[in-house]
Coordinates of C-alpha atoms in Angstrom, one line a residue:
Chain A
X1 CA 0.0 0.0 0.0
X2 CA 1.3 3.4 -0.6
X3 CA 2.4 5.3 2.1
X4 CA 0.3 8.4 2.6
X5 CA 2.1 11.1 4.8
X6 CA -0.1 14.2 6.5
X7 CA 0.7 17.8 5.6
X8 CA 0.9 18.8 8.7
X9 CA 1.2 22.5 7.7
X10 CA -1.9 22.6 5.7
X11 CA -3.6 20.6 8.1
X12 CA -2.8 22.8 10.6
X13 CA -3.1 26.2 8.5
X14 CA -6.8 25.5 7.4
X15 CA -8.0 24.0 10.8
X16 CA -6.8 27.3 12.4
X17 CA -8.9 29.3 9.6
X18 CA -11.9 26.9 9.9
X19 CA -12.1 27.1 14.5
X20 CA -11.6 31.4 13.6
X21 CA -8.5 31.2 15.7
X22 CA -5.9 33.5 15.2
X23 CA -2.2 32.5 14.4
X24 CA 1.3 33.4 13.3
X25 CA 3.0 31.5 10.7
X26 CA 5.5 31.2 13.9
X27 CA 2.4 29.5 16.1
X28 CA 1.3 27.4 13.1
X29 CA 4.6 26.3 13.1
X30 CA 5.1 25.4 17.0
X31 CA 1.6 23.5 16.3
X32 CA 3.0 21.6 13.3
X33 CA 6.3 20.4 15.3
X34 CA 3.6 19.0 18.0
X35 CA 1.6 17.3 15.9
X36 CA 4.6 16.0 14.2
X37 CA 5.9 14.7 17.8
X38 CA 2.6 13.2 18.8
X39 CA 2.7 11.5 15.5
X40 CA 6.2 10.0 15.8
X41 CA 4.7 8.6 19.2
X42 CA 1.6 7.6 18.2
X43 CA 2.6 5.6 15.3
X44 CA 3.0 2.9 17.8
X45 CA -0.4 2.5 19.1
X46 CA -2.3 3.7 16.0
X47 CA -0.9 1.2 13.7
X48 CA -1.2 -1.8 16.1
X49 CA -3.7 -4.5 15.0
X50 CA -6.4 -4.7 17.8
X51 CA -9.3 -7.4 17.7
X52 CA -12.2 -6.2 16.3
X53 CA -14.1 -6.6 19.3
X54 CA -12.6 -4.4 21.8
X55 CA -14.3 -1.3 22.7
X56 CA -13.5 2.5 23.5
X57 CA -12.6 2.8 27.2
X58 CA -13.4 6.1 27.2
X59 CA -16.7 5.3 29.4
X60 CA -14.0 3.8 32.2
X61 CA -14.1 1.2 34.6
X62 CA -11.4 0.1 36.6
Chain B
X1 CA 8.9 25.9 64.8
X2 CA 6.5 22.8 63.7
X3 CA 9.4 20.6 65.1
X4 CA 7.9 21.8 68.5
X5 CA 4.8 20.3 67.0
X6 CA 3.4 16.6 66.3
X7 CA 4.9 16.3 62.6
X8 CA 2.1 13.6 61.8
X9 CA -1.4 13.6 61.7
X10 CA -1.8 10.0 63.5
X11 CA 0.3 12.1 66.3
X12 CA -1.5 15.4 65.9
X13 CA -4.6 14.0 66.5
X14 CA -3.9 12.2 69.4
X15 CA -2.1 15.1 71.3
X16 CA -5.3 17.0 70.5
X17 CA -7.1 14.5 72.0
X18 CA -5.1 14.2 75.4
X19 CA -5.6 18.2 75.8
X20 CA -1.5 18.1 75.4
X21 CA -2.0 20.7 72.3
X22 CA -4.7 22.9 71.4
X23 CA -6.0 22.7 67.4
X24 CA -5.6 26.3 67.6
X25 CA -2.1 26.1 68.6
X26 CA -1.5 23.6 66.1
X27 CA -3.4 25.7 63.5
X28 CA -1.5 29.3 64.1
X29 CA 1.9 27.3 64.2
X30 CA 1.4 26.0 60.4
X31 CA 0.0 29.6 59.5
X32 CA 3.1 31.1 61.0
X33 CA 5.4 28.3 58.8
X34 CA 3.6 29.4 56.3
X35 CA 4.1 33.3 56.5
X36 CA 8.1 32.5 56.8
X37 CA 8.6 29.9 53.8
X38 CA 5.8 30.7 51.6
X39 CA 7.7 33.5 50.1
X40 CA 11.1 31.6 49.1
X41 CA 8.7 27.9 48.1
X42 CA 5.5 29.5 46.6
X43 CA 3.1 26.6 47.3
X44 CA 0.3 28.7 48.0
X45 CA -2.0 30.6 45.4
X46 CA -4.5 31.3 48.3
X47 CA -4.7 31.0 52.0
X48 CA -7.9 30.1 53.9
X49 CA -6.5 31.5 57.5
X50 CA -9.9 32.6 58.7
X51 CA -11.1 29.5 58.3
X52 CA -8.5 27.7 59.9
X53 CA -9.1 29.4 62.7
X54 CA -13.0 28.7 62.8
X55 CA -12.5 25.3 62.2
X56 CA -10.0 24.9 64.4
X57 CA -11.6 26.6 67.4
X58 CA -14.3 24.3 66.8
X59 CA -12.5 21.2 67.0
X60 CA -11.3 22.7 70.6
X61 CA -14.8 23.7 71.5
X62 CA -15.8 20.4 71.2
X63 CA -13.1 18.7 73.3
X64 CA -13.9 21.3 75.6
X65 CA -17.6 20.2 75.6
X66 CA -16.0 16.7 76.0
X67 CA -17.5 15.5 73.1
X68 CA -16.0 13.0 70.5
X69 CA -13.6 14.0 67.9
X70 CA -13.6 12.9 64.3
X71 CA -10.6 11.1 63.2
X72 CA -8.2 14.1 61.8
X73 CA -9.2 16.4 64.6
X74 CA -7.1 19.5 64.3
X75 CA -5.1 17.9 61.9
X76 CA -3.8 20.9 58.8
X77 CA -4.1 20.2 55.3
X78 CA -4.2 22.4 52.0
X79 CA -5.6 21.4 49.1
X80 CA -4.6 22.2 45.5
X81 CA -5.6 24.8 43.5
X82 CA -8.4 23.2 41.8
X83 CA -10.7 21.7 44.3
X84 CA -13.3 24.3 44.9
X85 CA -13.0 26.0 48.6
X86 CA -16.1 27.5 49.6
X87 CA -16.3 31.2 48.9
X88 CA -12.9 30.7 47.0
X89 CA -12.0 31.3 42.9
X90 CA -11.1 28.1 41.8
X91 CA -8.3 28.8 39.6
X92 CA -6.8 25.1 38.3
X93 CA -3.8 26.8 37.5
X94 CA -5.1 29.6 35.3
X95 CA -5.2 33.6 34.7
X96 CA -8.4 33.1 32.7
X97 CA -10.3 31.6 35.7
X98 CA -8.9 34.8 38.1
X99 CA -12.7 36.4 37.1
X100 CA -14.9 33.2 37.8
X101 CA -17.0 33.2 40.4
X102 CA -16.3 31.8 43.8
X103 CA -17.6 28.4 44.4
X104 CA -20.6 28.4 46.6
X105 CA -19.8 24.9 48.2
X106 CA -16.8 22.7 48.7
X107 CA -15.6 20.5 46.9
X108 CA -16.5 16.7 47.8
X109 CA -13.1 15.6 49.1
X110 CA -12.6 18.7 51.2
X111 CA -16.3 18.6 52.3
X112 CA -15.6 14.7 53.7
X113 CA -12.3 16.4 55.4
X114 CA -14.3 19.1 57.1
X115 CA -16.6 16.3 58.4
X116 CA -13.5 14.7 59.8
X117 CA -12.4 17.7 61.8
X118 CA -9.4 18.5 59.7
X119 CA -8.8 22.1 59.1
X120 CA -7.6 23.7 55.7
X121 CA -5.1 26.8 55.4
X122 CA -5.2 27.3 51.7
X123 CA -4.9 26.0 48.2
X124 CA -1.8 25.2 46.2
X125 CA 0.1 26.3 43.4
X126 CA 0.3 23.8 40.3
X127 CA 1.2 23.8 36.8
X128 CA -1.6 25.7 35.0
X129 CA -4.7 23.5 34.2
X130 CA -2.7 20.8 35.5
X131 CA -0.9 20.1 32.0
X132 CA 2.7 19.7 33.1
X133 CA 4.9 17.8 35.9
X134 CA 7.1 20.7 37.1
X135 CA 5.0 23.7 38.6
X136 CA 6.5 26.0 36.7
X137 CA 3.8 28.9 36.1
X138 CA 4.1 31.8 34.2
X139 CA 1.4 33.9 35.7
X140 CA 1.4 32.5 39.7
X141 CA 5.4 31.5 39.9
X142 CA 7.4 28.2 40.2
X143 CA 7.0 26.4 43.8
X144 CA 10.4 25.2 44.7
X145 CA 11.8 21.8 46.0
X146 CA 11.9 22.4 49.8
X147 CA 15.2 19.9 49.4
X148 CA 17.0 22.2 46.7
X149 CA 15.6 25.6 46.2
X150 CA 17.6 25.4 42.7
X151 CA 14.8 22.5 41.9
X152 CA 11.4 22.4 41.1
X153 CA 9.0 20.4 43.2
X154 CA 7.4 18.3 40.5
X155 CA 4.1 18.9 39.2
X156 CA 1.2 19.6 38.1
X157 CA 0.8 19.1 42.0
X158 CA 3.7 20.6 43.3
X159 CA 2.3 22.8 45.9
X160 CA 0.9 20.0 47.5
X161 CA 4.1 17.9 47.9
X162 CA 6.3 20.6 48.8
X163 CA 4.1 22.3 51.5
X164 CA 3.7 19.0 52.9
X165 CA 7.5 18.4 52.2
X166 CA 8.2 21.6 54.2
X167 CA 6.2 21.3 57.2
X168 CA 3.6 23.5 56.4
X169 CA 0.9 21.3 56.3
X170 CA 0.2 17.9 57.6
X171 CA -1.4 16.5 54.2
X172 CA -2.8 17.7 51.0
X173 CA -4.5 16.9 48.3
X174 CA -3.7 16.7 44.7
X175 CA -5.0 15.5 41.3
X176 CA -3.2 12.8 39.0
X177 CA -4.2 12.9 35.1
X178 CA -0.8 11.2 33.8
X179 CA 1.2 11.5 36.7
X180 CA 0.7 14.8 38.7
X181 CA 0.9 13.5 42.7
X182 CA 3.9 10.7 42.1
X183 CA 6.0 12.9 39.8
X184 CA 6.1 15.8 42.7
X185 CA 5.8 12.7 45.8
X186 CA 8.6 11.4 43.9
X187 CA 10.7 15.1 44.1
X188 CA 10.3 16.1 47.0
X189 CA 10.5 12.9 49.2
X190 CA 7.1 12.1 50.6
X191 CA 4.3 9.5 50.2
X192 CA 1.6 9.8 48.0
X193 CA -1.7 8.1 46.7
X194 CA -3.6 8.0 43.6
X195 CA -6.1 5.5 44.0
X196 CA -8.1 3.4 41.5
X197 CA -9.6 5.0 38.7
X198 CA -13.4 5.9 39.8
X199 CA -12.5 5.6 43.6
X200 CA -12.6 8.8 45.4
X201 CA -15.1 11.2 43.5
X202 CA -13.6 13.8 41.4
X203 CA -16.8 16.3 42.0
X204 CA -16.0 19.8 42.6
X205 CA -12.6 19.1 40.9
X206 CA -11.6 21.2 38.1
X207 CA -11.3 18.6 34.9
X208 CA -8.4 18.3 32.5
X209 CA -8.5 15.7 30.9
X210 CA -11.7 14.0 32.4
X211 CA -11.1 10.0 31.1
X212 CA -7.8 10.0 33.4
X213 CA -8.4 12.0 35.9
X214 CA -7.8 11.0 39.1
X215 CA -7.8 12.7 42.9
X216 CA -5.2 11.5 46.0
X217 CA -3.9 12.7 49.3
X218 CA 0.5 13.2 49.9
X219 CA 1.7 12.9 53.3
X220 CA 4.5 12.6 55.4
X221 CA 4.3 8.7 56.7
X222 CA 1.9 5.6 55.1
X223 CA -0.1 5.6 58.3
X224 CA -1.1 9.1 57.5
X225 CA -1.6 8.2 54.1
X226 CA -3.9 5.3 54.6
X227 CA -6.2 7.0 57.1
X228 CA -6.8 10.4 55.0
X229 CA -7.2 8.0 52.4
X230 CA -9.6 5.9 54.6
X231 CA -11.7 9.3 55.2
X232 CA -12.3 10.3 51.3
X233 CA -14.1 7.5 50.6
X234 CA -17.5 7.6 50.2
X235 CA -20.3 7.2 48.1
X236 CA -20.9 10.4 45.4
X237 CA -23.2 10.2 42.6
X238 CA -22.4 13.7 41.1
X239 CA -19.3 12.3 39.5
X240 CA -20.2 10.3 36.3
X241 CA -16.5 8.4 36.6
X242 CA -17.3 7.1 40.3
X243 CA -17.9 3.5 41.1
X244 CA -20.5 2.3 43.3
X245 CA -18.6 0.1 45.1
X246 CA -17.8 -1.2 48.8
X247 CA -15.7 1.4 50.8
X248 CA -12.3 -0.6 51.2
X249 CA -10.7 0.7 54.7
X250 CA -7.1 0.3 54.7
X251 CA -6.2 1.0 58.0
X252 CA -6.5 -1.5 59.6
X253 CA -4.8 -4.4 57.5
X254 CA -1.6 -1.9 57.1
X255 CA 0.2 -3.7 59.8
X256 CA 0.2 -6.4 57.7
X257 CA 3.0 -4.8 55.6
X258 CA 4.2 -7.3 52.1
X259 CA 3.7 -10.5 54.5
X260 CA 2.3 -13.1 52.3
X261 CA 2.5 -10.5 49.0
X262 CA 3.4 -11.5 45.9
X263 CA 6.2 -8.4 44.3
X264 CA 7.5 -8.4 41.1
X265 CA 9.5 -5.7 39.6
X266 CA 8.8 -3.9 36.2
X267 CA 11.8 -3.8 34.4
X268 CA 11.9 -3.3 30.1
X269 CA 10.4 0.3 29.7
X270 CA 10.4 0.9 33.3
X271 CA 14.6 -0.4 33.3
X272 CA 15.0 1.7 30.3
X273 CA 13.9 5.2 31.5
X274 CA 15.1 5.3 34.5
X275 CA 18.4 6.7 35.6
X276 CA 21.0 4.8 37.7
X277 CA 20.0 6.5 41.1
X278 CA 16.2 5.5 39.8
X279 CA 17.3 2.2 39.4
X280 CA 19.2 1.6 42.6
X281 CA 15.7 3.0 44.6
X282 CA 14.0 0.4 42.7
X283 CA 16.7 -2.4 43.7
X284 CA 16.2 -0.9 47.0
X285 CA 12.8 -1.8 48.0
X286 CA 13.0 -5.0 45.9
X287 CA 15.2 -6.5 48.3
X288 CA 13.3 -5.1 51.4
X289 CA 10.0 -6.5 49.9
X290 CA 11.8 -9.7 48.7
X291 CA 10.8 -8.8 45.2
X292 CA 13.0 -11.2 43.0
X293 CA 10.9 -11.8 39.9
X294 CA 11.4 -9.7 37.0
X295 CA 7.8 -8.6 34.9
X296 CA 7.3 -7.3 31.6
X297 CA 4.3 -5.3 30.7
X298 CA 4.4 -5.2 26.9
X299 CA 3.2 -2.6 25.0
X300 CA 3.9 -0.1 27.5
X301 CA 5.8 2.2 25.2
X302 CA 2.2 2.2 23.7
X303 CA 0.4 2.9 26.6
X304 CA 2.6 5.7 27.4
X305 CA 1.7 7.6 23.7
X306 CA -1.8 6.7 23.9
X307 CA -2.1 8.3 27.3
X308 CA -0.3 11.5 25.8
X309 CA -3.1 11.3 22.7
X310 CA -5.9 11.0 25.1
X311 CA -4.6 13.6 27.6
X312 CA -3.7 16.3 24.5
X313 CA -7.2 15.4 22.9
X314 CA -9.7 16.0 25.8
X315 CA -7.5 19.2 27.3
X316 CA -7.4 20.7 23.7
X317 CA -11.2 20.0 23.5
X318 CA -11.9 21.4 27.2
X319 CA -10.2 25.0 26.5
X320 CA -10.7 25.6 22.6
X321 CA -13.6 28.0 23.2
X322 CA -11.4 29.8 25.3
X323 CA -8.7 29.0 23.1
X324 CA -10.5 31.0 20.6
X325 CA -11.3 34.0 22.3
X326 CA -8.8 34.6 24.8
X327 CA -5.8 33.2 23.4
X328 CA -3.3 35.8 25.1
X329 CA -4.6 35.1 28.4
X330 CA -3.3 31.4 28.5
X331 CA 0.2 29.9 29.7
X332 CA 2.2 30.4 27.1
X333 CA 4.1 26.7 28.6
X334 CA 0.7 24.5 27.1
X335 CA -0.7 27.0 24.8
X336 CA 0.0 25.6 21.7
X337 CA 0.0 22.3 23.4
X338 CA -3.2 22.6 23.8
X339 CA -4.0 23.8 20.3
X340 CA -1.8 21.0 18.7
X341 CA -4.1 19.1 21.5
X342 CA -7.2 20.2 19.6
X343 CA -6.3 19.4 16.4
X344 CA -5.4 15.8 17.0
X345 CA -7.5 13.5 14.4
X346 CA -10.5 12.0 16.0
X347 CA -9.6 8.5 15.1
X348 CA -6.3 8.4 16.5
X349 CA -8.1 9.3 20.1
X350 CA -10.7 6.9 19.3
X351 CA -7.7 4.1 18.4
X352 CA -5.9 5.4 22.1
X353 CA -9.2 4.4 24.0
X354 CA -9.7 1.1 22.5
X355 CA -5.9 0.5 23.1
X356 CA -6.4 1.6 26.5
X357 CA -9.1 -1.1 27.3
X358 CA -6.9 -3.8 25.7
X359 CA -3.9 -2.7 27.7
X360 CA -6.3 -2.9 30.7
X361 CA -6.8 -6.3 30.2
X362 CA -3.2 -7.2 29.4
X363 CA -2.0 -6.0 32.7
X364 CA -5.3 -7.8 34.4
X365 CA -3.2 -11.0 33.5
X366 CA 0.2 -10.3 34.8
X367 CA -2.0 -9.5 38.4
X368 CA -3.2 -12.9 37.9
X369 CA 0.7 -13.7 39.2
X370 CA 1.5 -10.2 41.3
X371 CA -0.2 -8.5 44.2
X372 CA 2.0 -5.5 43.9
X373 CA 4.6 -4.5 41.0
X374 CA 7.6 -1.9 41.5
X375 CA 8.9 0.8 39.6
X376 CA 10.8 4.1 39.3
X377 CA 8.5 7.0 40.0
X378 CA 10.4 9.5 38.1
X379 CA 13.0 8.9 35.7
X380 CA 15.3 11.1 37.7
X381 CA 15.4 13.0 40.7
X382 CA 14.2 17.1 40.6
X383 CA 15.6 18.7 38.1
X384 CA 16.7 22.2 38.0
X385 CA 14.2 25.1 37.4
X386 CA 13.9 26.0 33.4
X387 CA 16.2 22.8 32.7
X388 CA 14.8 22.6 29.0
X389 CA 15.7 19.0 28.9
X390 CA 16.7 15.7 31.7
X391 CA 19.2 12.9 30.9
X392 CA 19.0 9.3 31.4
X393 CA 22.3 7.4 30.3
X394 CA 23.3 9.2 26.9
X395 CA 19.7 10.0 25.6
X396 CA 18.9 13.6 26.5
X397 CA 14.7 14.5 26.4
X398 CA 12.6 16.9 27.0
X399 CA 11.8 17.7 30.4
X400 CA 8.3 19.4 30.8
X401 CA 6.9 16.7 28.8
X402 CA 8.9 13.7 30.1
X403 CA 9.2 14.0 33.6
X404 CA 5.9 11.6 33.8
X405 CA 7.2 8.7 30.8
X406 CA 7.4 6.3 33.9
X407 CA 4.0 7.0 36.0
X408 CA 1.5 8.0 32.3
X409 CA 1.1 4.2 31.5
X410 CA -0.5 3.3 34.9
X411 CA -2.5 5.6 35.1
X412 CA -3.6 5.1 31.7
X413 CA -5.5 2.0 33.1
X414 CA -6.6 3.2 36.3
X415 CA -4.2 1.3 38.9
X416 CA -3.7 2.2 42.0
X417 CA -0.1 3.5 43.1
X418 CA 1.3 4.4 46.3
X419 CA 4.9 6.3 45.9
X420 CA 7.0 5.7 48.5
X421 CA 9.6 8.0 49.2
X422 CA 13.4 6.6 48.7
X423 CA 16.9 8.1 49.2
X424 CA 19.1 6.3 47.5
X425 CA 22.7 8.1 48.5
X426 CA 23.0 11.5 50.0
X427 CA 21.4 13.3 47.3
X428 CA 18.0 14.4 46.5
X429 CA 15.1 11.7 47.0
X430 CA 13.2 9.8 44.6
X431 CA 10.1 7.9 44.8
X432 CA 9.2 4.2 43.7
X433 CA 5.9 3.1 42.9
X434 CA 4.2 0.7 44.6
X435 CA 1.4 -0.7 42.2
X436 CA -1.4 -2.8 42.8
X437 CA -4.3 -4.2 40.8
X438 CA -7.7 -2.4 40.9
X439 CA -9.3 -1.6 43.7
X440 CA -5.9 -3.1 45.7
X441 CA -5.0 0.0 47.7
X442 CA -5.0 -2.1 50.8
X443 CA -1.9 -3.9 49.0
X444 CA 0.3 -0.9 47.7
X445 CA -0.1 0.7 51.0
X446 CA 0.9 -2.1 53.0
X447 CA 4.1 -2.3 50.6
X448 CA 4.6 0.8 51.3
X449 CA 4.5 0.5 55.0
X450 CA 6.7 -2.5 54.9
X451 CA 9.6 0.0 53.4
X452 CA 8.8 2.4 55.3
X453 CA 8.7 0.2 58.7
X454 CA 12.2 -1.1 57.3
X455 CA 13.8 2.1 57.0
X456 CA 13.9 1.8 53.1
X457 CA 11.7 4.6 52.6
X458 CA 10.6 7.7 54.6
X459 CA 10.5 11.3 54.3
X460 CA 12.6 13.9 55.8
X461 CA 10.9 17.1 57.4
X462 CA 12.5 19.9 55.9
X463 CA 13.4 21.8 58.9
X464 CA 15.0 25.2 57.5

């Protein structure tokens, strides 16, 4: 499968426009370099083959 | 000087009991502490003295009257600056909550300590909105490590471990999202709890990130520890994340210490990210606990980033109104955190919480085997204020977002963890954590007591 790879900056550049929220190309680029970083670590998790089955714990119970 | 004064709450109480020591007395000597170190630490954000003094007097009015006292008579806690304080701003951390209202009740966990006779002096400095593990605030200051001044107490719950660190209160309270009552338990070399996820109620405690958010006390000793712990319990609808279950006391099993326990000790991640004095306070209470068996938790590289999706996701979500209007106003430390946090794709948070709940279940097994797991708290000891980054062996990271690489995975699936407080050589001290399966606080406290019974673990009263 080809490898798809974001664009980060336009990503980032027309999210910004679309929430109204004012930026600097210098923001928009400390943005970019997060994304970029929770991407590197994410890879791990987001890529990992999960059974089907398992559900969202985001309704949590120990 | 509080030296002249019961240093624990177990102690405290009883002296209060016996008539050998007004609350009063005991009340007007932390205020006093506070007046003379608050300046140099900055812990607190707000102090409650008026009601100190109320709720002290009426602690003595009632011994007076010879009636019973409830269990933490007299005894002085702060709380953090995001549990609401009746008639106080709660601020979690933040300029843009300076014009909110003043909560009209307390919070629940400060309400069930006003029912126990304990009496609050204030609320505690943090990192703002609780996004951070080193308390370093642009708009309400850095609180320092009582150990080194040069240091920074750990966060987000750093006023809490270094008032209670310095004396100048019994206890405190603080919240843990990823990390934010070991990390600072861990730096400035006392005990702390965060219990199962869904536990102790989180109502009338600011959110962050509201799928890990969890609420603990920090003390001085585990005895302490186990009976504030014993009197936030209880049973609280208002918040959605607490389960209805059986209130587990703990207090009375803790003499019980690791007899009969089954301790393993994490190594692989846990090994990896931790420097050598990290290591050696880990070897430390294995052989005091008798901990020979090596685990592996796999994945936990995993868990760690998922956490760190989950956490950026919902705090980016919580403040993007604000985000959008008021974007000067914010800490300029998370602020395009949190943006970056708001713009994280939906199905990558979506992929963290299924992960989460199959992590869950993986470390469900190992417990199958262990009643308590140990591992470094922090990957270091404090580390200086504005260090831009820590070292562990030859790799060199960031340190506002890596301070927490060791605790973020367990909380990530709710466990509870009780740091015990470990000095390794004549250096500064740094925690282990003690961790248990769910609902297993009994277990990681009576670890905890073990080291601490042992002389393996135990915090020293900064003095000054």
């Amino acid at each position: 499968m080809k490898e798809k790879k974001f664009n980060w900056e336009a990503y980032v550049f027309n999210m910004m426009e679309g929430y109204g929220l004012d930026s600097s190309p210098e923001q928009r680029d400390l943005i970019v370099q997060q994304l970029k970083m929770i991407e590197a670590l994410a890879q791990g998790f987001v890529d990992f083959d999960l059974p089907m089955h398992i559900e969202s714990a985001s309704i949590f119970r120990a | 000087m509080i030296k002249d004064f019961p240093e624990t709450a177990t102690l405290c109480s009883a002296l209060i009991r016996s008539g050998e020591v007004s609350a009063l007395e005991v009340a007007q000597c932390h205020l006093e502490r506070i007046s003379q170190l608050n300046g140099e630490l900055n812990c607190f954000t707000t102090l409650t003295e008026a009601r100190a003094i109320a709720e002290a007097q009426s602690i003595d009015q009632l011994r007076a009257r010879s009636q019973p006292l409830p269990a933490l008579a007299g005894v002085v806690y702060s709380v953090k600056n995001l549990f609401d304080v009746q008639s106080q701003v709660t601020l979690a951390g933040a300029k843009i909550r300076l014009n909110d209202k003043p909560a009209d009740k307390d919070a629940y966990l400060v309400d069930r300590l006003k029912g126990a006779g304990a009496v609050l002096t204030g609320m505690l400095n943090m990192d703002a909105y609780a996004y951070g593990f080193t308390t370093e605030n642009t708009h309400f200051g850095v609180t320092r490590n009582p150990h080194d001044l040069r240091c920074v107490a750990g966060g987000s719950s750093g006023g809490s471990a270094a008032a209670v660190a310095a004396g100048l209160s019994h206890f405190s309270l603080g919240s843990d999202t990823n990390g934010s009552i070991r990390v600072p338990a861990s730096f400035c070399g006392i005990f702390g709890l965060k219990p199962t996820f869904g536990r102790l109620s989180r109502s009338g405690a600011f959110p962050f990130v509201s799928s890990l958010d969890h609420v603990g006390p920090l003390a001085r000793n585990v005895s302490d520890l186990s009976l504030i712990y014993d009197v936030l319990q209880g049973h609280d609808p208002l918040d959605p994340a607490y389960a209805n279950r059986s209130l587990d006391m703990t207090s009375a099993t803790l003499h019980q210490g690791s007899e009969g326990l089954r301790i393993g000790v994490l190594t692989d991640y846990f090994e990896k990210w931790a420097d050598p004095r990290a290591r050696k306070a880990v070897q430390m209470a294995a052989n005091a606990l008798g901990a020979k068996d090596a685990v592996v938790l796999e994945h936990t590289e995993k868990a760690r980033a998922a956490a760190f999706v989950i956490t950026g996701s919902e705090a980016g979500s919580q403040y993007l109104n604000e985000l959008r209007q008021i974007p000067e106003d914010f800490e300029p430390l998370s602020r395009e955190r949190l943006l970056a946090g708001a713009l994280i794709p939906a199905a990558w948070y979506h992929k963290a919480q299924r992960f989460r709940r199959w992590y869950q279940a993986q470390a469900a097994e190992v417990f199958k085997h262990f009643d308590v797991l140990i591992a470094p708290a922090t990957p270091c000891s404090a580390t200086e204020v504005g260090a831009p980054t820590l070292k562990i062996g030859s790799i060199e990271l960031p340190t506002r977002p890596n301070v927490g690489l060791l605790t973020q995975p367990i909380s990530f699936i709710g466990l509870p963890v009780t740091v015990a407080a470990m000095w390794p050589d004549a250096g500064l001290p740094i925690g282990v954590q003690l961790i248990a399966a769910p609902w297993r606080e009994d277990l990681c406290l009576r670890a905890a007591w073990t080291l601490e019974q042992s002389k393996v673990a135990e915090s020293r009263l900064k003095t000054f």
